[in-house]
Short mmCIF file of C-alpha atoms in Angstrom, two decimals:
data_model
loop_
_atom_site.label_atom_id
_atom_site.label_comp_id
_atom_site.label_asym_id
_atom_site.label_seq_id
_atom_site.Cartn_x
_atom_site.Cartn_y
_atom_site.Cartn_z
CA MET P 294 -19.69 -8.86 25.85
CA ALA P 295 -22.08 -10.45 23.37
CA PRO P 296 -20.68 -11.06 19.89
CA TYR P 297 -21.30 -8.42 17.25
CA GLU P 298 -23.76 -9.28 14.54
CA SER P 299 -22.41 -9.76 11.03
CA ASP P 300 -24.00 -7.02 8.99
CA ASP P 301 -23.25 -6.78 5.26
CA ALA P 302 -23.03 -3.03 4.63
CA VAL P 303 -21.87 -2.92 1.02
CA GLY P 304 -24.83 -0.80 -0.05
CA ALA P 305 -24.17 1.70 2.71
CA ALA P 306 -20.53 1.97 1.71
CA ARG P 307 -21.51 2.74 -1.86
CA ASP P 308 -23.97 5.40 -0.69
CA GLU P 309 -21.57 7.09 1.72
CA TYR P 310 -18.52 6.81 -0.55
CA PRO P 311 -19.79 7.17 -4.17
CA ARG P 312 -17.32 6.13 -6.84
CA SER P 313 -16.69 7.96 -10.09
CA GLY P 314 -14.96 6.46 -13.13
CA ARG P 315 -11.64 7.77 -11.87
CA ARG P 316 -12.23 6.19 -8.44
CA LYS P 317 -12.81 2.81 -10.06
CA ALA P 318 -9.06 2.28 -9.77
CA ALA P 319 -8.80 3.73 -6.24
CA ARG P 320 -6.73 0.83 -4.98
CA TYR P 321 -4.05 1.81 -7.50
CA ALA P 322 -3.47 5.19 -5.84
CA VAL P 323 -0.06 4.64 -4.23
CA PRO P 324 2.87 4.02 -6.60
CA VAL P 325 4.86 0.89 -5.69
CA ALA P 326 8.16 0.57 -7.59
CA VAL P 327 9.37 -2.95 -8.29
CA VAL P 328 12.85 -2.31 -9.65
CA GLY P 329 11.68 0.53 -11.83
CA VAL P 330 8.40 -1.19 -12.71
CA ALA P 331 5.47 0.57 -11.07
CA ALA P 332 2.27 -1.10 -10.06
CA ALA P 333 -0.29 0.97 -8.18
CA THR P 334 -2.34 0.00 -5.17
CA ILE P 335 -3.03 0.98 -1.62
CA GLY P 336 -1.14 -1.14 0.87
CA LEU P 337 -1.70 -1.01 4.61
CA VAL P 338 -1.43 -2.94 7.83
CA PRO P 339 -1.95 -2.99 11.61
CA ALA P 340 -0.41 -0.70 14.19
CA LEU P 341 -0.04 -1.71 17.83
CA ALA P 342 -3.29 -1.80 19.82
CA ASP P 343 -3.64 -1.59 23.59
CA SER P 344 -4.49 -4.80 25.46
CA GLY P 345 -8.03 -5.44 26.70
CA ASP P 346 -11.02 -4.85 24.43
CA PRO P 347 -13.45 -2.12 25.60
CA ASP P 348 -17.11 -2.89 26.27
CA LEU P 349 -18.96 -0.62 23.83
CA PRO P 350 -22.63 -0.44 22.74
CA ARG P 351 -23.60 -2.64 19.81
CA ILE P 352 -23.27 -1.08 16.38
CA SER P 353 -23.99 -2.45 12.90
CA ALA P 354 -21.54 -2.25 10.00
CA GLN P 355 -23.88 0.18 8.21
CA GLN P 356 -23.98 2.44 11.27
CA LEU P 357 -20.19 2.30 11.63
CA ILE P 358 -19.63 3.23 7.99
CA GLU P 359 -22.04 6.14 8.40
CA LYS P 360 -20.15 7.17 11.53
CA ILE P 361 -16.87 7.27 9.56
CA ALA P 362 -18.46 9.23 6.71
CA LYS P 363 -19.97 11.81 9.07
CA SER P 364 -16.82 12.25 11.14
CA ASP P 365 -15.75 15.90 11.10
CA VAL P 366 -12.55 16.09 13.12
CA GLN P 367 -11.02 19.51 12.43
CA GLN P 368 -8.25 19.66 15.05
CA LEU P 369 -5.82 16.95 16.03
CA SER P 370 -2.18 16.14 16.68
CA GLY P 371 -0.45 12.83 17.16
CA THR P 372 2.08 10.22 16.12
CA VAL P 373 1.48 7.62 13.42
CA LYS P 374 3.55 4.48 12.86
CA VAL P 375 3.62 3.11 9.31
CA SER P 376 5.27 -0.24 8.54
CA THR P 377 5.16 -1.74 5.06
CA ASP P 378 6.24 -5.24 4.06
CA LEU P 379 5.52 -5.82 0.39
CA GLY P 380 8.31 -8.37 0.12
CA LEU P 381 10.40 -6.20 -2.19
CA PRO P 382 14.01 -7.31 -2.74
CA ASP P 383 16.96 -5.43 -1.27
CA LEU P 384 18.25 -3.32 -4.16
CA GLY P 385 21.46 -2.27 -2.43
CA GLY P 386 23.55 0.18 -4.43
CA LEU P 387 21.47 -0.47 -7.55
CA GLU P 388 18.58 1.50 -6.03
CA ASP P 389 20.37 4.85 -6.27
CA GLY P 390 20.97 4.39 -9.96
CA LEU P 391 17.38 3.34 -10.60
CA MET P 392 15.99 6.34 -8.75
CA SER P 393 18.27 8.94 -10.30
CA GLY P 394 16.37 11.72 -11.98
CA SER P 395 13.29 11.20 -9.79
CA GLY P 396 14.14 13.90 -7.29
CA ARG P 397 14.86 11.44 -4.52
CA GLY P 398 17.80 12.28 -2.29
CA GLY P 399 18.46 15.41 -4.28
CA SER P 400 19.57 13.53 -7.39
CA GLY P 401 18.73 14.72 -10.85
CA ASP P 402 17.02 18.05 -11.44
CA GLY P 403 14.34 17.62 -8.77
CA SER P 404 14.26 18.67 -5.12
CA SER P 405 14.59 16.17 -2.27
CA ALA P 406 11.94 18.29 -0.50
CA ASP P 407 9.30 17.67 -3.21
CA PRO P 408 6.51 15.72 -1.43
CA LYS P 409 5.81 13.64 -4.54
CA ALA P 410 9.29 12.17 -4.27
CA LYS P 411 9.66 12.09 -0.50
CA LEU P 412 6.37 10.56 0.62
CA THR P 413 6.70 7.60 -1.74
CA GLU P 414 9.36 6.34 0.69
CA LEU P 415 6.44 5.16 2.84
CA VAL P 416 5.95 2.16 0.52
CA SER P 417 8.75 0.26 2.28
CA GLY P 418 10.15 -0.14 5.79
CA THR P 419 8.96 1.33 9.08
CA HIS P 420 8.41 5.06 9.53
CA THR P 421 7.26 7.39 12.29
CA LEU P 422 5.12 10.39 11.37
CA ARG P 423 3.96 13.34 13.42
CA VAL P 424 0.72 14.87 12.20
CA ALA P 425 -1.23 17.99 13.13
CA ALA P 426 -4.33 19.70 11.72
CA ASP P 427 -6.32 22.83 12.45
CA GLY P 428 -9.15 22.95 9.94
CA PRO P 429 -8.98 22.50 6.16
CA ASP P 430 -6.31 25.16 5.60
CA ARG P 431 -3.67 24.19 8.15
CA GLN P 432 -1.98 20.80 8.31
CA LYS P 433 1.49 19.49 9.03
CA LEU P 434 3.07 16.08 8.50
CA SER P 435 6.62 15.31 9.60
CA LEU P 436 8.53 12.17 8.61
CA LEU P 437 11.08 11.42 11.33
CA GLU P 438 14.33 9.84 10.17
CA SER P 439 17.62 8.99 11.86
CA GLY P 440 19.16 12.36 12.69
CA ALA P 441 16.90 14.17 10.19
CA GLU P 442 13.30 15.19 9.57
CA TYR P 443 11.14 15.90 6.55
CA SER P 444 8.15 18.22 7.05
CA LEU P 445 5.22 19.03 4.79
CA ILE P 446 3.33 22.15 5.96
CA HIS P 447 0.11 23.54 4.52
CA ASP P 448 -0.73 27.02 5.80
CA GLY P 449 -3.39 28.86 3.83
CA LYS P 450 -2.27 29.27 0.22
CA ASP P 451 1.28 28.11 0.97
CA VAL P 452 2.56 24.53 0.94
CA TRP P 453 6.12 24.00 2.16
CA GLY P 454 8.23 20.86 2.03
CA TYR P 455 11.49 20.88 4.02
CA ASP P 456 14.19 18.20 4.05
CA SER P 457 16.56 18.91 6.95
CA LYS P 458 19.11 16.34 5.74
CA SER P 459 19.78 18.13 2.44
CA ASN P 460 18.63 21.57 3.68
CA GLN P 461 16.30 21.84 0.68
CA VAL P 462 12.88 23.52 0.57
CA PHE P 463 10.00 22.96 -1.86
CA HIS P 464 7.32 25.70 -2.11
CA SER P 465 4.01 25.89 -3.94
CA THR P 466 1.10 28.33 -3.72
CA GLY P 467 -2.48 28.84 -4.84
CA SER P 468 -4.76 26.37 -6.59
CA ALA P 469 -1.91 24.33 -8.03
CA SER P 470 -0.80 23.37 -4.54
CA GLY P 471 -4.24 21.91 -3.88
CA LYS P 472 -3.84 19.76 -6.98
CA ASP P 473 -0.50 18.54 -5.68
CA ARG P 474 -2.02 17.63 -2.32
CA ASP P 475 -4.64 15.50 -4.07
CA ALA P 476 -1.86 13.63 -5.88
CA GLU P 477 0.11 12.85 -2.74
CA PRO P 478 0.03 9.27 -1.47
CA PRO P 479 -2.05 8.53 1.64
CA ALA P 480 -0.15 8.64 4.96
CA THR P 481 -2.69 8.45 7.82
CA PRO P 482 -5.28 5.81 8.78
CA LYS P 483 -8.07 8.14 7.62
CA ASP P 484 -6.44 8.58 4.19
CA PHE P 485 -6.23 4.81 3.79
CA ALA P 486 -9.74 4.17 5.10
CA ASP P 487 -11.32 6.72 2.76
CA GLN P 488 -9.65 5.12 -0.27
CA ALA P 489 -10.58 1.59 0.81
CA LEU P 490 -14.25 2.44 1.42
CA LYS P 491 -14.51 4.05 -2.03
CA SER P 492 -13.48 0.69 -3.48
CA VAL P 493 -16.22 -1.30 -1.69
CA ASP P 494 -18.83 -2.85 -3.99
CA ASP P 495 -20.94 -6.00 -4.19
CA THR P 496 -17.77 -8.11 -4.39
CA THR P 497 -17.08 -7.19 -0.75
CA SER P 498 -18.25 -8.33 2.68
CA VAL P 499 -18.28 -5.65 5.41
CA THR P 500 -18.86 -6.57 9.07
CA VAL P 501 -18.12 -5.32 12.59
CA ASP P 502 -15.38 -7.40 14.23
CA GLY P 503 -15.48 -6.39 17.89
CA THR P 504 -13.63 -3.57 19.64
CA ALA P 505 -10.09 -2.50 20.51
CA HIS P 506 -8.01 0.11 22.34
CA VAL P 507 -5.88 2.19 19.95
CA ALA P 508 -3.64 5.02 21.14
CA GLY P 509 -5.48 5.03 24.47
CA ARG P 510 -8.92 5.39 22.88
CA ASP P 511 -11.91 3.03 22.57
CA ALA P 512 -12.55 1.89 19.02
CA TYR P 513 -14.78 -0.37 16.93
CA LYS P 514 -13.20 -2.64 14.31
CA LEU P 515 -14.64 -2.66 10.79
CA LEU P 516 -13.66 -5.75 8.78
CA ILE P 517 -13.60 -5.68 4.97
CA ARG P 518 -13.14 -8.98 3.12
CA PRO P 519 -13.14 -9.72 -0.62
CA LYS P 520 -15.73 -12.27 -1.72
CA GLN P 521 -13.81 -13.03 -4.91
CA SER P 522 -11.08 -15.61 -5.40
CA GLY P 523 -7.99 -14.63 -7.33
CA THR P 524 -7.12 -11.56 -5.26
CA THR P 525 -4.01 -11.28 -3.08
CA VAL P 526 -5.92 -9.26 -0.47
CA GLY P 527 -6.97 -11.25 2.58
CA ALA P 528 -8.72 -8.64 4.73
CA ILE P 529 -8.71 -4.97 5.70
CA SER P 530 -9.40 -3.97 9.30
CA ILE P 531 -10.17 -0.37 10.25
CA ALA P 532 -10.20 0.66 13.92
CA VAL P 533 -12.70 3.52 14.26
CA ASP P 534 -12.69 5.91 17.23
CA ALA P 535 -15.93 5.25 19.12
CA ARG P 536 -16.45 8.91 20.00
CA THR P 537 -15.39 10.85 16.89
CA GLY P 538 -15.75 8.26 14.13
CA MET P 539 -12.22 8.93 12.89
CA PRO P 540 -10.16 5.92 11.72
CA LEU P 541 -7.26 5.34 14.13
CA LYS P 542 -5.70 2.28 12.54
CA PHE P 543 -5.78 0.63 9.12
CA THR P 544 -4.67 -2.98 8.62
CA LEU P 545 -4.31 -4.93 5.39
CA THR P 546 -3.27 -8.58 5.48
CA PRO P 547 -2.51 -10.73 2.43
CA ARG P 548 -4.48 -13.83 1.52
CA SER P 549 -1.21 -15.81 1.56
CA GLY P 550 -0.96 -15.29 5.33
CA GLY P 551 2.00 -14.19 7.41
CA ALA P 552 2.74 -10.66 8.54
CA ALA P 553 0.53 -7.78 7.48
CA VAL P 554 1.57 -6.00 4.29
CA LEU P 555 1.52 -2.62 5.98
CA ASP P 556 0.81 -1.11 9.38
CA ALA P 557 -0.64 2.39 9.64
CA GLY P 558 -1.97 3.52 12.99
CA PHE P 559 -1.86 6.17 15.66
CA THR P 560 0.32 5.42 18.67
CA GLN P 561 -0.68 8.74 20.29
CA VAL P 562 -3.46 11.18 19.38
CA SER P 563 -5.10 14.31 20.79
CA PHE P 564 -8.13 16.15 19.44
CA ALA P 565 -7.19 19.48 21.06
CA ARG P 566 -6.36 22.45 18.81
CA PRO P 567 -2.61 22.52 18.02
CA ALA P 568 -0.66 25.71 18.77
CA ALA P 569 -0.74 28.20 15.86
CA SER P 570 3.07 28.16 15.77
CA THR P 571 2.93 24.49 14.69
CA PHE P 572 2.20 25.61 11.13
CA ASP P 573 4.70 28.47 10.93
CA PHE P 574 7.58 27.97 8.50
CA THR P 575 10.42 30.16 7.25
CA PRO P 576 13.14 28.66 5.02
CA PRO P 577 16.33 28.23 7.07
CA LYS P 578 19.34 30.35 6.20
CA GLY P 579 21.31 28.85 3.34
CA ALA P 580 18.56 26.45 2.29
CA LYS P 581 18.03 25.80 -1.42
CA VAL P 582 14.43 26.79 -2.25
CA THR P 583 12.69 25.23 -5.27
CA GLU P 584 9.46 26.87 -6.41
CA GLU P 585 6.74 24.65 -7.86
CA LYS P 586 7.04 26.10 -11.37
CA ASP P 587 10.78 25.35 -11.39
CA ALA P 588 10.22 21.78 -10.24
CA ALA P 589 7.46 21.30 -12.82
CA GLY P 590 9.84 22.42 -15.55
CA ALA P 591 12.49 20.01 -14.36
CA ARG P 592 10.01 17.11 -14.33
CA GLU P 593 8.72 18.05 -17.77
CA HIS P 594 12.20 17.62 -19.25
CA THR P 595 13.05 14.43 -17.36
CA PRO P 596 13.14 11.50 -19.81
CA GLU P 597 10.80 8.61 -19.11
CA HIS P 598 13.18 5.70 -18.67
CA GLY P 599 14.76 3.50 -16.04
CA GLY P 600 14.09 4.64 -12.48
CA ASP P 601 11.69 7.40 -13.51
CA PHE P 602 9.24 4.85 -14.87
CA ALA P 603 7.12 5.11 -11.71
CA GLY P 604 6.84 8.87 -12.07
CA GLY P 605 5.97 8.47 -15.73
CA LEU P 606 2.92 6.36 -14.84
CA GLU P 607 1.23 9.20 -12.99
CA GLY P 608 -1.72 10.41 -15.02
CA LYS P 609 -0.56 8.36 -18.00
CA ASP P 610 -3.01 8.43 -20.92
CA GLY P 611 -4.65 5.18 -21.90
CA LEU P 612 -4.97 3.68 -18.39
CA LYS P 613 -7.82 1.17 -18.37
CA VAL P 614 -9.33 -1.10 -15.73
CA LEU P 615 -10.27 -4.67 -16.63
CA GLY P 616 -12.65 -6.71 -14.51
CA LYS P 617 -14.51 -5.76 -11.36
CA GLY P 618 -13.87 -5.40 -7.66
CA TRP P 619 -10.84 -6.94 -5.99
CA THR P 620 -9.75 -8.82 -9.11
CA SER P 621 -9.76 -5.73 -11.33
CA VAL P 622 -6.52 -5.10 -13.21
CA ALA P 623 -5.09 -1.76 -14.38
CA THR P 624 -3.51 -1.83 -17.84
CA PHE P 625 -1.80 0.61 -20.17
CA ASP P 626 0.56 0.57 -23.12
CA THR P 627 4.11 1.86 -22.53
CA GLY P 628 4.83 2.05 -26.26
CA ALA P 629 8.10 0.22 -25.62
CA LYS P 630 8.46 -2.98 -27.63
CA GLY P 631 10.67 -5.91 -26.73
CA GLY P 632 9.51 -6.44 -23.15
CA VAL P 633 11.84 -6.37 -20.15
CA PRO P 634 15.59 -6.32 -20.97
CA THR P 635 17.23 -9.31 -19.28
CA GLY P 636 20.58 -11.04 -19.31
CA SER P 637 23.39 -9.58 -21.42
CA GLN P 638 21.06 -7.31 -23.39
CA GLY P 639 20.14 -5.42 -20.22
CA GLY P 640 23.55 -5.31 -18.53
CA GLU P 641 23.64 -5.25 -14.71
CA LEU P 642 20.05 -4.03 -14.49
CA GLY P 643 18.86 -6.60 -17.01
CA GLY P 644 20.45 -9.44 -15.09
CA PHE P 645 18.88 -8.23 -11.87
CA LEU P 646 15.44 -7.91 -13.45
CA GLY P 647 15.77 -11.36 -14.95
CA SER P 648 16.40 -12.86 -11.53
CA LEU P 649 13.25 -11.21 -10.13
CA GLY P 650 10.68 -11.86 -12.84
CA ASP P 651 8.95 -15.05 -13.94
CA PRO P 652 8.50 -15.64 -17.69
CA VAL P 653 4.89 -16.34 -18.68
CA SER P 654 2.97 -16.84 -21.90
CA GLY P 655 -0.63 -16.99 -23.06
CA ARG P 656 -2.94 -15.78 -25.81
CA PHE P 657 -1.49 -12.29 -25.19
CA GLY P 658 1.95 -13.58 -26.22
CA LYS P 659 4.98 -13.62 -23.92
CA GLY P 660 5.94 -11.50 -20.95
CA THR P 661 7.45 -11.27 -17.48
CA VAL P 662 5.61 -11.15 -14.13
CA PHE P 663 7.08 -9.24 -11.18
CA SER P 664 5.53 -10.14 -7.84
CA THR P 665 5.23 -8.72 -4.34
CA ARG P 666 3.15 -10.00 -1.44
CA LEU P 667 0.29 -7.77 -2.58
CA VAL P 668 0.82 -6.45 -6.11
CA ASN P 669 1.66 -8.40 -9.26
CA ALA P 670 2.67 -6.70 -12.51
CA LEU P 671 2.96 -8.28 -15.95
CA ILE P 672 4.99 -6.62 -18.70
CA THR P 673 4.37 -8.15 -22.12
CA ASP P 674 6.88 -8.31 -24.93
CA ASP P 675 4.73 -5.91 -26.95
CA GLY P 676 5.00 -3.19 -24.27
CA LYS P 677 1.74 -3.57 -22.34
CA VAL P 678 1.57 -3.51 -18.52
CA TYR P 679 -1.07 -5.29 -16.42
CA ALA P 680 -1.01 -4.69 -12.64
CA GLY P 681 -3.27 -5.42 -9.72
CA THR P 682 -3.78 -6.99 -6.32
CA VAL P 683 -4.36 -10.35 -8.00
CA THR P 684 -2.51 -13.66 -8.25
CA LYS P 685 -0.14 -14.36 -11.13
CA ASP P 686 -2.66 -16.74 -12.73
CA ALA P 687 -5.43 -14.12 -12.49
CA LEU P 688 -3.10 -11.56 -14.04
CA VAL P 689 -2.33 -13.81 -17.03
CA LYS P 690 -6.06 -14.47 -17.49
CA ALA P 691 -6.74 -10.72 -17.45
CA ALA P 692 -4.04 -10.16 -20.08
CA ASP P 693 -5.54 -12.91 -22.25
CA ALA P 694 -9.00 -11.38 -21.91
CA GLY P 695 -7.65 -7.90 -22.60
CA LYS P 696 -5.99 -9.11 -25.74
#
């Protein structure tokens, strides 16, 4: 097969996926907790592809982006594998204490079935999801765990979350549930692809990089590469179903090399209409049911400290974006002076944080940088946070400029 032409389709991406001011920070959509310090980004990587590349008609990058944008798959069912390797440290028993009060595992006043708490588990490790959809009003996502399952079901005005391990149910209805769904982190290749394409601008190169078999289907590969230096992102590859235009696999690799940061892709998919019973749900006998208004009240009275820091970032006032494109940095003021507690002043947690962070200084003053393979976050001694998919040096420069 003749090689595919390199076609820069940045303009097409902007046209098909217009960005508003809020979307300017689209790559900060998924909360990533680094020992109670949240940076926000989207992180993804490759799922397994079948061997042997299919021989498909030539297509330009602009045509492929248009194909994704016009894709209108209404019915599907399948299995998605998500593997994330941000290089986070093993927290061991300290993790439970950090996450207390966040609703995770049933701790604190929240529900372990609340999707806002449960789906953030996708930011680490390897997970298997089963997904199904029948139009805009009926979807189901199940997170399969060892001996347990978490399901999120949307059926008309009802949204149900069920955690079989704790036998807890979360329920929301009406327009508020739609707001919650918008706030949920992405979980499928299409979710990831939509967010990535909204972030494309003139700092980005977009080309077609051949073909692949994914989940038994022929696909084109769209390759997105930053033109800027200073970013930790190496490349994003999106495998696009040749027939329907739906993304089947999303891959993000770091500029530092090595394994992909995250792997999100279908291992099996069908575009037939799922059985209506797929979306039926009745709370099991004896299950604890938390209604949305109850959960909202519990979250409203949860203090913003320690492990709930990540939750406190959501919708936080004063969030700003410095710079442009892949080297843009999100910043906000926590209002907490004194920086990160380390050593004896922070106890066990302080000692652990001190071992993870690197002290830095600049025109902004002094602070501590916490790093992953994709996201770096700087917390200054005067309470400001700078986070982005940029190198430590780029982060310090952004803080100096922001000062």
